[in-house]
Coordinates of C-alpha atoms (C1' of nucleotides) in Angstrom, one line a residue:
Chain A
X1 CA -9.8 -18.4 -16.1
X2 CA -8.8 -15.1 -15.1
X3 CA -10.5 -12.3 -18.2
X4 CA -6.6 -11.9 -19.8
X5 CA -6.9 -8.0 -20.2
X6 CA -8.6 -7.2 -16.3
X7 CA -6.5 -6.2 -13.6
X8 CA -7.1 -6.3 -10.5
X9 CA -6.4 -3.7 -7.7
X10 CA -3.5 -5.7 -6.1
X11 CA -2.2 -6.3 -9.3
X12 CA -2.0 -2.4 -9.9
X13 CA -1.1 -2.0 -6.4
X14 CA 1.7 -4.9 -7.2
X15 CA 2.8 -2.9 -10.3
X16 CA 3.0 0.7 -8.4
X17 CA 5.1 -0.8 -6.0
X18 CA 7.6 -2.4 -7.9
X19 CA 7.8 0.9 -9.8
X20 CA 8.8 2.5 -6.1
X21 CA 10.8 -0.9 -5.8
X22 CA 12.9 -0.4 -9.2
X23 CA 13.2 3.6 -8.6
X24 CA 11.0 4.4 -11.8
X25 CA 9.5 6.2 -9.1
X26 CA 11.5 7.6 -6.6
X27 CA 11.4 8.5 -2.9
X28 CA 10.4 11.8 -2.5
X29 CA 8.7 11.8 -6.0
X30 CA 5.3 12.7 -7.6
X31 CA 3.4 9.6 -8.7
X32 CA 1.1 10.4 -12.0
X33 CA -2.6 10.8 -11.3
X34 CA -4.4 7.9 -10.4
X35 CA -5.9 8.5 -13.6
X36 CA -3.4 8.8 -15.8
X37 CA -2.2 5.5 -14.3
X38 CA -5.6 4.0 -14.6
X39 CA -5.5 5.0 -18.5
X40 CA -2.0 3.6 -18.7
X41 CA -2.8 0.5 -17.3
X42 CA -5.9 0.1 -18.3
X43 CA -8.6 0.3 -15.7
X44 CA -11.0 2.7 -14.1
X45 CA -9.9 5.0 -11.4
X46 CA -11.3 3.3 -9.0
X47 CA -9.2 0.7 -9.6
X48 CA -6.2 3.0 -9.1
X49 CA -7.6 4.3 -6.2
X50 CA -8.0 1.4 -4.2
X51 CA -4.1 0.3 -4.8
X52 CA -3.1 3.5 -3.9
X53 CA -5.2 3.6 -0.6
X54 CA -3.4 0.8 0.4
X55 CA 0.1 2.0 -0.6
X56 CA -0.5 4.5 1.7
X57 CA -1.9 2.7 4.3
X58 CA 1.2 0.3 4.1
X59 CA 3.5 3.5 4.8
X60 CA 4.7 3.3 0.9
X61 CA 3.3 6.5 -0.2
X62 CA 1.8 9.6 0.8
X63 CA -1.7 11.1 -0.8
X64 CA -2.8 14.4 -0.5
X65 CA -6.0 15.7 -2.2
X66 CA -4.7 18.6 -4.9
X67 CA -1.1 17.5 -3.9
X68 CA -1.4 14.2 -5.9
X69 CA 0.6 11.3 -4.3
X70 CA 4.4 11.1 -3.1
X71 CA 6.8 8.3 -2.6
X72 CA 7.6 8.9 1.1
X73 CA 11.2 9.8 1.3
X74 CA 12.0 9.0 4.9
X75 CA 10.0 5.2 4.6
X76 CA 9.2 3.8 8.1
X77 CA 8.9 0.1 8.7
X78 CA 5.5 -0.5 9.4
X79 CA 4.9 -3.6 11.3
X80 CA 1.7 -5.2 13.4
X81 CA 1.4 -7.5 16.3
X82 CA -1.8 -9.4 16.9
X83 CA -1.6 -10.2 21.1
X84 CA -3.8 -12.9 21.4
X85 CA -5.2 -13.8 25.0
X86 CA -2.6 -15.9 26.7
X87 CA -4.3 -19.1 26.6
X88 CA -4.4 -19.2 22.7
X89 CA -1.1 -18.0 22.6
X90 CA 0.0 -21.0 24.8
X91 CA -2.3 -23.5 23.1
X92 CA -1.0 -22.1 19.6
X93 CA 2.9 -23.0 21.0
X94 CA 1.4 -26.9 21.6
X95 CA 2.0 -26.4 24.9
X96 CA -0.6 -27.4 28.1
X97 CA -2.3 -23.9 29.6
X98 CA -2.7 -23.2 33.1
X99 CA -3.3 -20.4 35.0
X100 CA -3.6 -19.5 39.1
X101 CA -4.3 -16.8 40.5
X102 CA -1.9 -15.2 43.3
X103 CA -4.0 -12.4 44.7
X104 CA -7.3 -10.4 44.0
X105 CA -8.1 -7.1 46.4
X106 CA -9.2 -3.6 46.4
X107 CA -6.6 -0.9 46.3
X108 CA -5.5 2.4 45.9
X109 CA -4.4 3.0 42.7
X110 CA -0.6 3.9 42.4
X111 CA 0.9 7.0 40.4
X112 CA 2.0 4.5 37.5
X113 CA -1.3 3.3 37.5
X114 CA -3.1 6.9 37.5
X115 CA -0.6 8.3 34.6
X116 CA -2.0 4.9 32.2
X117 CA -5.6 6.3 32.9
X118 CA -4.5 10.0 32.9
X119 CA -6.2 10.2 36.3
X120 CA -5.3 13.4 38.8
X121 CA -6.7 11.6 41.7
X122 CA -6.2 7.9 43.3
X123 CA -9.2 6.0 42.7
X124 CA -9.8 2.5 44.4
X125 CA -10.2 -0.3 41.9
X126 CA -9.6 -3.8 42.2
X127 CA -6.0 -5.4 41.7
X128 CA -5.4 -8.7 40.4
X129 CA -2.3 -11.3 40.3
X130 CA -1.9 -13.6 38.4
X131 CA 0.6 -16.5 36.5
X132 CA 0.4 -17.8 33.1
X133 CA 1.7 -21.5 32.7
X134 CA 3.0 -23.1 29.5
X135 CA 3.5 -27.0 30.1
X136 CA 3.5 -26.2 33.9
X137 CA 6.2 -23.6 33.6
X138 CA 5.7 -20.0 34.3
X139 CA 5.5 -18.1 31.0
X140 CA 3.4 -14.5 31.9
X141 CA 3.1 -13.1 35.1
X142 CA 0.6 -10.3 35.0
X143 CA -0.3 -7.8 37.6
X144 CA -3.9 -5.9 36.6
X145 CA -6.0 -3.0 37.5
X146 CA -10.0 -3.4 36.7
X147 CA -11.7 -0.1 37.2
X148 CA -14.9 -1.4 39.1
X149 CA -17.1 1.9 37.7
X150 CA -17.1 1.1 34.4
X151 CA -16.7 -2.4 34.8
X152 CA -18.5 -3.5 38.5
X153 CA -19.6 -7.1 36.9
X154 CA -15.7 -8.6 37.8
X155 CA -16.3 -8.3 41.1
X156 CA -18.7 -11.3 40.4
X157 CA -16.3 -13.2 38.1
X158 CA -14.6 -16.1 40.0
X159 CA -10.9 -15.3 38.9
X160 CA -9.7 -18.6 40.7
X161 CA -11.3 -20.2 37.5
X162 CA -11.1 -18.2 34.8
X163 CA -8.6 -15.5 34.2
X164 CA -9.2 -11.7 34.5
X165 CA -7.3 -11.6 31.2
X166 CA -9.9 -14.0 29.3
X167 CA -13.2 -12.7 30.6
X168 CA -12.2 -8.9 29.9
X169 CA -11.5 -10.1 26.4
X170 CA -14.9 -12.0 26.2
X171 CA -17.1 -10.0 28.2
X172 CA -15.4 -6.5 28.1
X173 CA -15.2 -5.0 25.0
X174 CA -13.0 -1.9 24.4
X175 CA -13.1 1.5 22.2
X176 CA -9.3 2.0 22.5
X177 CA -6.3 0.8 23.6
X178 CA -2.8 1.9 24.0
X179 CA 0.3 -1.0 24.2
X180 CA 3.5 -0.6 25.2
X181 CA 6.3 -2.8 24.9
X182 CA 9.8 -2.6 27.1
X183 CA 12.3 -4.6 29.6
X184 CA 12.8 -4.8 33.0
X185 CA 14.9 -6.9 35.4
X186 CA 13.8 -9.7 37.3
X187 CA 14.2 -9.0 40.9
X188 CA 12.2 -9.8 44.1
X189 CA 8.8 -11.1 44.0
X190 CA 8.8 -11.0 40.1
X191 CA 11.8 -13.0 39.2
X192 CA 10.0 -15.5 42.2
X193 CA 7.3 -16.4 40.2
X194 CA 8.7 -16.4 37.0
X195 CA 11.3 -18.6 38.3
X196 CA 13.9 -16.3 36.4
X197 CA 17.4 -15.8 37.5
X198 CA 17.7 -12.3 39.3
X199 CA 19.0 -10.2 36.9
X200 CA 17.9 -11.7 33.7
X201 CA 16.2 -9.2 31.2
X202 CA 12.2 -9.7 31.0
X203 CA 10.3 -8.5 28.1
X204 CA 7.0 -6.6 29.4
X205 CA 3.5 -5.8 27.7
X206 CA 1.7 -3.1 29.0
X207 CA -1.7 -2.9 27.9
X208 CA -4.8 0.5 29.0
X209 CA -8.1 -0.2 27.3
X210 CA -11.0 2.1 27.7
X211 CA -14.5 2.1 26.4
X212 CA -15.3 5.8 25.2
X213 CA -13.4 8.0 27.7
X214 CA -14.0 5.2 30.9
X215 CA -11.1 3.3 31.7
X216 CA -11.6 -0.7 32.1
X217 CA -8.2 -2.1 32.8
X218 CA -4.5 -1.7 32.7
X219 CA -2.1 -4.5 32.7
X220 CA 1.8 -5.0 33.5
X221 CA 2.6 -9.0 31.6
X222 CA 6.1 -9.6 32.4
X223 CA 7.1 -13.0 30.0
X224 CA 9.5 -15.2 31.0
X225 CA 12.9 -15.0 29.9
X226 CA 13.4 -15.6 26.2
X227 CA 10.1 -14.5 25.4
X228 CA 10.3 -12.4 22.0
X229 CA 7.3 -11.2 20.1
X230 CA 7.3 -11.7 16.0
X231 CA 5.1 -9.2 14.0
X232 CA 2.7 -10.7 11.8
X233 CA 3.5 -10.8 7.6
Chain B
X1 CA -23.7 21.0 5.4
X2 CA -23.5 17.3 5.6
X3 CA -26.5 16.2 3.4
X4 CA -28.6 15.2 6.3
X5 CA -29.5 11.8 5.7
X6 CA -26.1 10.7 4.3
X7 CA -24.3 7.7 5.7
X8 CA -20.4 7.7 5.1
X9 CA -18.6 4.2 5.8
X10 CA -16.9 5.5 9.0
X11 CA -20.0 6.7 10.0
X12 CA -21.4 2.3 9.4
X13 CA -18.6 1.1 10.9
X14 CA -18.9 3.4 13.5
X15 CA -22.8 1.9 13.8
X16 CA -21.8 -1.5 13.8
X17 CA -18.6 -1.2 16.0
X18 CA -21.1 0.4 19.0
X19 CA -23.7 -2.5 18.1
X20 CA -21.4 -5.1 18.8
X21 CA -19.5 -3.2 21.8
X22 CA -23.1 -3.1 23.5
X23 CA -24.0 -6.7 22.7
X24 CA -26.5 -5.8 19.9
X25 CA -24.2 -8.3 18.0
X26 CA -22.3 -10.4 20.6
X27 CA -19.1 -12.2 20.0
X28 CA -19.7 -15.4 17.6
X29 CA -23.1 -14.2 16.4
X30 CA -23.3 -13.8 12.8
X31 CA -24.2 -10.0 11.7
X32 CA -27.5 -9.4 9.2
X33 CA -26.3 -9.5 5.3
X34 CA -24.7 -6.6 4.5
X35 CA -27.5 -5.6 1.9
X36 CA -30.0 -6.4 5.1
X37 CA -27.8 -3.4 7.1
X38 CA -27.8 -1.2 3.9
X39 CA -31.2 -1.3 3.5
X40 CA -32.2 -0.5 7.4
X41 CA -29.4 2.3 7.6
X42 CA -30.7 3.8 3.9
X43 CA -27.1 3.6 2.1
X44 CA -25.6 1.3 -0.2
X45 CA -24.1 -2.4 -0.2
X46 CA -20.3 -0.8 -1.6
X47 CA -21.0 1.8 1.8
X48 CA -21.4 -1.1 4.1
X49 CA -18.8 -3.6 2.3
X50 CA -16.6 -0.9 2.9
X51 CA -17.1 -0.2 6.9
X52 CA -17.0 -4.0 7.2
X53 CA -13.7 -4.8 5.4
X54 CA -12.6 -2.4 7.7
X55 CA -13.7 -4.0 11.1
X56 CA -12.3 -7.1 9.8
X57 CA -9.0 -5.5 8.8
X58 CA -9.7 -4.1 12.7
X59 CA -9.7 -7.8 14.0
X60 CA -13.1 -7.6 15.2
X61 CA -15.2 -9.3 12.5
X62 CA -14.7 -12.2 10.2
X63 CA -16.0 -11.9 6.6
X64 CA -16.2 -15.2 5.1
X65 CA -18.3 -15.6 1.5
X66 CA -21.7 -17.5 1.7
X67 CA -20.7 -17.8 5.2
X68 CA -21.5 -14.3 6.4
X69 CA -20.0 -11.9 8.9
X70 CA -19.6 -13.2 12.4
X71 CA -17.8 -11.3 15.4
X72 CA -15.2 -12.9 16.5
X73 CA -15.3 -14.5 19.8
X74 CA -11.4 -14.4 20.5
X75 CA -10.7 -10.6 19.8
X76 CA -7.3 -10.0 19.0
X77 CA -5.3 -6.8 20.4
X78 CA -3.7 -5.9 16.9
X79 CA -1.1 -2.8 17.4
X80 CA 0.8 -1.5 14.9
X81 CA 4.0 0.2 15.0
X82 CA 6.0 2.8 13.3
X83 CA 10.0 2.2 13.5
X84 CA 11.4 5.3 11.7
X85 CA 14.8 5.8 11.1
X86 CA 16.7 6.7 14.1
X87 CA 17.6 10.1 13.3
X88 CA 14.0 10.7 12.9
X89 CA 13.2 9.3 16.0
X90 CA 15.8 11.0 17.8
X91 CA 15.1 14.5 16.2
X92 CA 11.1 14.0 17.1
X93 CA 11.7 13.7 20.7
X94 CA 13.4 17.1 20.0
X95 CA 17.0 16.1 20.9
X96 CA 20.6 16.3 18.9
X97 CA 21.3 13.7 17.2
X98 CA 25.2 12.1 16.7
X99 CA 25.7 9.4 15.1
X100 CA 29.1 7.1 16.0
X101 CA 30.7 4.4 13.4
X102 CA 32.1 1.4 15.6
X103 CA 33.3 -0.8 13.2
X104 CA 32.5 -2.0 9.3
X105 CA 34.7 -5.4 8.7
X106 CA 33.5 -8.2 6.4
X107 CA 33.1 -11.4 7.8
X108 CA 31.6 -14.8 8.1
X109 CA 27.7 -14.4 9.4
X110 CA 27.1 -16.8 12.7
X111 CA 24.6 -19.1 13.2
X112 CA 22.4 -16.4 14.5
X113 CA 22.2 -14.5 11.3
X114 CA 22.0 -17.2 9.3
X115 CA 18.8 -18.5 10.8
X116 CA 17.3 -14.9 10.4
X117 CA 18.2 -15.0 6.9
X118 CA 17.3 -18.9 6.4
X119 CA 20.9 -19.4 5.1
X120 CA 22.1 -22.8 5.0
X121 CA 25.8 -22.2 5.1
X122 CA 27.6 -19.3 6.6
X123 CA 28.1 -16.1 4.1
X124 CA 31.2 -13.4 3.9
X125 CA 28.9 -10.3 4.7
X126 CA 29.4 -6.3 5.9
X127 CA 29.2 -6.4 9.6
X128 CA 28.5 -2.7 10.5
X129 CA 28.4 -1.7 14.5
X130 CA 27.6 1.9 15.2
X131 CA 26.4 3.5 18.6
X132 CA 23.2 6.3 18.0
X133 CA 23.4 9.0 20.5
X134 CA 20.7 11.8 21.6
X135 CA 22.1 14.3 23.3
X136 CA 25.4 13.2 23.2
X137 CA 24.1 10.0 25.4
X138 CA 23.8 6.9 23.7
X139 CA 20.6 5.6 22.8
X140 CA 20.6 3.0 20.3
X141 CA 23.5 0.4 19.7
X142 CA 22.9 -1.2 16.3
X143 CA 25.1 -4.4 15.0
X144 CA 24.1 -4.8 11.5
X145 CA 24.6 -7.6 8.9
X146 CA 24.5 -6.4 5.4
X147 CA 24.6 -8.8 1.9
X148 CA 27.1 -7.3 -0.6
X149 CA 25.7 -9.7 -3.5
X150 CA 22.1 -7.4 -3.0
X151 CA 23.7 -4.8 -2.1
X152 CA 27.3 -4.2 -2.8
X153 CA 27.1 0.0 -3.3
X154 CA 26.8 -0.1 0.7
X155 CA 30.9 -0.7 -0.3
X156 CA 31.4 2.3 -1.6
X157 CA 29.3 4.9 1.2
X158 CA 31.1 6.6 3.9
X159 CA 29.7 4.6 7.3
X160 CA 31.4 7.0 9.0
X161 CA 29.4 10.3 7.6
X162 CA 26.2 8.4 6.9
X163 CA 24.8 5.9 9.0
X164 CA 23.8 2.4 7.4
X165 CA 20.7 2.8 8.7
X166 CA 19.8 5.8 7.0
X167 CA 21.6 4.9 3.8
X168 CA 19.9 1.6 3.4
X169 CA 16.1 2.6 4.3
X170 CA 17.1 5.5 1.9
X171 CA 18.5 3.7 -0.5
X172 CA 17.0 0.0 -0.4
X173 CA 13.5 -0.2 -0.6
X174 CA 12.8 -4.1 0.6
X175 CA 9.8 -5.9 -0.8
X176 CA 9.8 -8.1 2.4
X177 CA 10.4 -7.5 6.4
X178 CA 10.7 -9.1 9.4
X179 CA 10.6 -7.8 12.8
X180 CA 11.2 -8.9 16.3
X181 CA 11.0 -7.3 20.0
X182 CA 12.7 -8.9 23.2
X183 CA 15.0 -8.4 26.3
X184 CA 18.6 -8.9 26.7
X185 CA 21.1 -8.3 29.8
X186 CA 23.4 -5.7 29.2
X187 CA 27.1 -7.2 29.5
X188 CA 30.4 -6.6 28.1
X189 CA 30.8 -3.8 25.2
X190 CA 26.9 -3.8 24.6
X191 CA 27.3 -2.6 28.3
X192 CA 29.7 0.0 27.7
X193 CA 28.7 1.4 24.8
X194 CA 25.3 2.7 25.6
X195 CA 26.6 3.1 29.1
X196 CA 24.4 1.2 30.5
X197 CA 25.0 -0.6 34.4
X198 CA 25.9 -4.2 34.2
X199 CA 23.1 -6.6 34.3
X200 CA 20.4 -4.0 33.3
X201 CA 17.6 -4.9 31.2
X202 CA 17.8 -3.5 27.5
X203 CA 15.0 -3.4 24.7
X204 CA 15.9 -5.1 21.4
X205 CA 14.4 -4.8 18.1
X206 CA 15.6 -7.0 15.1
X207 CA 14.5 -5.9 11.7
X208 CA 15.6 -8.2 8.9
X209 CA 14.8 -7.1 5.1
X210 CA 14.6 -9.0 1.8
X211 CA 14.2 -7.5 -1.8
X212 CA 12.6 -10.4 -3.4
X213 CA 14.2 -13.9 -2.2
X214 CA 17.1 -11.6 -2.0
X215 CA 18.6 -11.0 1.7
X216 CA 19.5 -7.5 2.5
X217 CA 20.5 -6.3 5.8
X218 CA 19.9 -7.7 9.4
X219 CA 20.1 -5.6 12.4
X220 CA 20.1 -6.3 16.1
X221 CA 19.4 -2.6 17.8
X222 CA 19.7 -3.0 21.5
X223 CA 18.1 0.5 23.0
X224 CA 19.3 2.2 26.5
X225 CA 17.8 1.4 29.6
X226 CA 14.4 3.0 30.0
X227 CA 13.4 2.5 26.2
X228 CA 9.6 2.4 25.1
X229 CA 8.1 1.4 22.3
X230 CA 4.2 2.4 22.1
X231 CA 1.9 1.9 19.6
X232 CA 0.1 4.2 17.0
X233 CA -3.1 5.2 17.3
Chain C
dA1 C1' -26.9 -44.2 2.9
dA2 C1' -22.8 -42.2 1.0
dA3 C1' -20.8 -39.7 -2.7
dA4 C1' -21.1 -36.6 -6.4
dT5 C1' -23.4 -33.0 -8.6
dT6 C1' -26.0 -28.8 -8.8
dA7 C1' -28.3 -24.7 -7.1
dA8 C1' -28.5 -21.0 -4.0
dT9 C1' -26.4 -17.2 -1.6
dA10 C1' -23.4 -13.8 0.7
dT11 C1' -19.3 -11.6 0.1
dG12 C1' -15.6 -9.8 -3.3
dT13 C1' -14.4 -7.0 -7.2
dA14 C1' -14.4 -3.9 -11.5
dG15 C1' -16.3 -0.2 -13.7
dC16 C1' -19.1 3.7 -14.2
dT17 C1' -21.2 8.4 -12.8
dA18 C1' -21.7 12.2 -9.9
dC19 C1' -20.4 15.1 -6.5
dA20 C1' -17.5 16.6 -2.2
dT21 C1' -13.3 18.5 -0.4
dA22 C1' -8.8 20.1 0.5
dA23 C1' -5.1 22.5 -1.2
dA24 C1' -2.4 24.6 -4.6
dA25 C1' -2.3 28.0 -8.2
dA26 C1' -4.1 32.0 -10.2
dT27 C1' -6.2 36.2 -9.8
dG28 C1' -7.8 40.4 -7.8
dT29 C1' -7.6 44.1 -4.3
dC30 C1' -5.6 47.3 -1.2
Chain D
dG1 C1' 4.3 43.8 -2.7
dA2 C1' 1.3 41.7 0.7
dC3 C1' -2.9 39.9 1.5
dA4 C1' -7.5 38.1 0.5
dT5 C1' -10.4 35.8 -2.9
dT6 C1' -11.5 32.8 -6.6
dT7 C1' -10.5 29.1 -9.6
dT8 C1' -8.5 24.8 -10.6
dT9 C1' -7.4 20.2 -9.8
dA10 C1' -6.3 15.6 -7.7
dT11 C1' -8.0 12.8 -4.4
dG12 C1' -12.1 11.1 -1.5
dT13 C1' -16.6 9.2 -1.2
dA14 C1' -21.5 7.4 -2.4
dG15 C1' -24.3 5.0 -5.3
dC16 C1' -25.3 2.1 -9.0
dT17 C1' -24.8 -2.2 -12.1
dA18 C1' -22.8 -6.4 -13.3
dC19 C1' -20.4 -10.3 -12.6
dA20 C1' -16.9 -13.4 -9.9
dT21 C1' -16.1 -16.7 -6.3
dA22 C1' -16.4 -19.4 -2.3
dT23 C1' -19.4 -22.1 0.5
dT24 C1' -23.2 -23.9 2.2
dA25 C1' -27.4 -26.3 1.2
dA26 C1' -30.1 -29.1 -1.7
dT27 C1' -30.5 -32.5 -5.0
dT28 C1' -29.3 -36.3 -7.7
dT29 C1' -26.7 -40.4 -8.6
dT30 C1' -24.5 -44.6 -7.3

DNA sequence: AAAATTAATATGTAGCTACATAAAAATGTC
DNA sequence: GACATTTTTATGTAGCTACATATTAATTTT
């Protein structure tokens, strides 16, 4: 079905990559012109172009206008995480989701707090608690900061029923976002609710949206033990 | 200089994205046609095909054909994350770089590295441990698996001089990765090695490369205390 | 009425032209 | 020779046409 002599981008993509793959291009060096390629293989430049956009994007190669396009020499591995909202994530496992809330209050915001939002001064915004439940057993705990300027309409949100985490993601949407990933140790209050053994390594999200330059919300997720996050393709 | 009245496709997506962050388009609704958009912004249908495969690449449309554009109702957080080599990484945070061979033995792979690999039976492979160090302190304690039916010059280089990590991503460009965050405890030699008190939580990435169907190299690297990993962008 | 077929439609892709832009290379100037 | 200027060149982008393809919607057949 497929016209024999048409190719595709991702098939010229597909060939420039086992080129890098086989060393008939080599790290470091300079690919042909897309058009010289797109003669060789047959197709229009455009053609060419759009493999090669995604070459680059992919962390394969380097393009610079005038410079032509390199085979990056120092390769990074290039890998993305989709972080769903913790309900799907727990439905998606085939396990039952619950959720409760474990406190919900106005405070001061704390220096690790204010260096998230890049703020100089304290600012009062509303804390939240809560658990994440996978089949009954505690799976995220996570401890939130809503910035009530930008985002006054959570003070209305009954968090007892729905999540802070769920409505933001519905109701909230964000310009940018910044995610961190690390591991702490389960001790006091933390290891409590996550019924972890003191001691035991957790594996923690951190998550800072804002919407243009105004902060929303910061969160700390602390998983359970033997959490581990798998990037996606 | 910009030609007045000349849309570029950052400058649609940029359009659209603000629509459906103020609720023009709110989450589930399905978006005009894309020729509908192009004709009210005054550009073409390649101008807006472009912005939109680009808010779906984004996580915050869905393109389906016939179907339409909808925004999804369940927006993903989707980071992505550059793992250079360690040298690299090291050097970037602008410290010295040392580099320590542990040990380099074949051996039988465990159960563990097997199920990373999707072996059925156990293999003879290289098992390489080497401790990364920034400043002289450690910082990155890797215990690598690597297949010397893919990749049997890793016999003849000098793990002592070079680093397998830098050799391999150097040398062996894989067609296929798979990458893995989570916690551990430090205990025992992982302990010592990087130094680190008994008991502390330690960051772990596991990177795991093919060349085909082809295994190449597993790695666990287990980070010091106080490791971060934040997202691009 | 249910199933199979056909038509309509929105997105996906390839190829072309024309021009923009960044950066290297060549040239000119002091 | 060092510096500034101009030219060249490879990639980047916008717009157009034409056709492919997947799905839904409509229609026909059983």
């Amino acid at each position: 079905m497929t016209p024999d002599t048409r190719l595709s981008w991702t098939d010229v993509r597909d060939q420039v990559r086992a080129r890098i793959l086989n060393r008939t291009y080599a790290p470091g060096d300079r690919l042909p012109r897309d058009e010289d390629i797109a003669t060789e293989l047959g197709c229009a430049r455009t053609t060419v172009h759009r493999a090669m956009q995604d070459l680059a994007l992919a962390g394969l190669v380097e393009r610079k206008r005038k410079g032509g396009t390199h085979v990056r020499a120092d390769p990074v591995t290039r890998a993305t995480f989709d972080i769903p909202i913790t309900r799907r994530e727990v439905e998606d496992r085939g396990a039952k989701y619950n959720y409760q809330l474990i406190s919900r209050a106005m405070d001061q915001t704390p220096r690790a707090v204010m260096a998230r939002f890049g703020l100089q001064t304290p600012a009062q915004m509303l804390r939240v608690r809560a658990l994440h439940l996978a089949d009954n057993r505690p799976y995220i705990l996570e401890d939130r900061w809503v910035d009530t300027t930008s985002t006054p309409e959570i003070l209305k949100v009954d968090l007892a029923q729905q999540s802070a985490n769920e409505w933001l993601v519905r109701n909230k949407p964000y310009s940018r976002v910044d995610v961190r990933f690390s591991a702490i140790t389960a001790e006091g209050v933390t290891a409590e609710y996550l019924a972890a053994p003191l001691g035991s390594a957790l594996f923690v999200i951190e998550r800072t949206t804002w919407i243009g330059a105004d902060p929303i919300t910061t969160v700390q997720s602390v998983a359970a033990p033997g959490y581990q996050l798998v990037a996606q393709s």
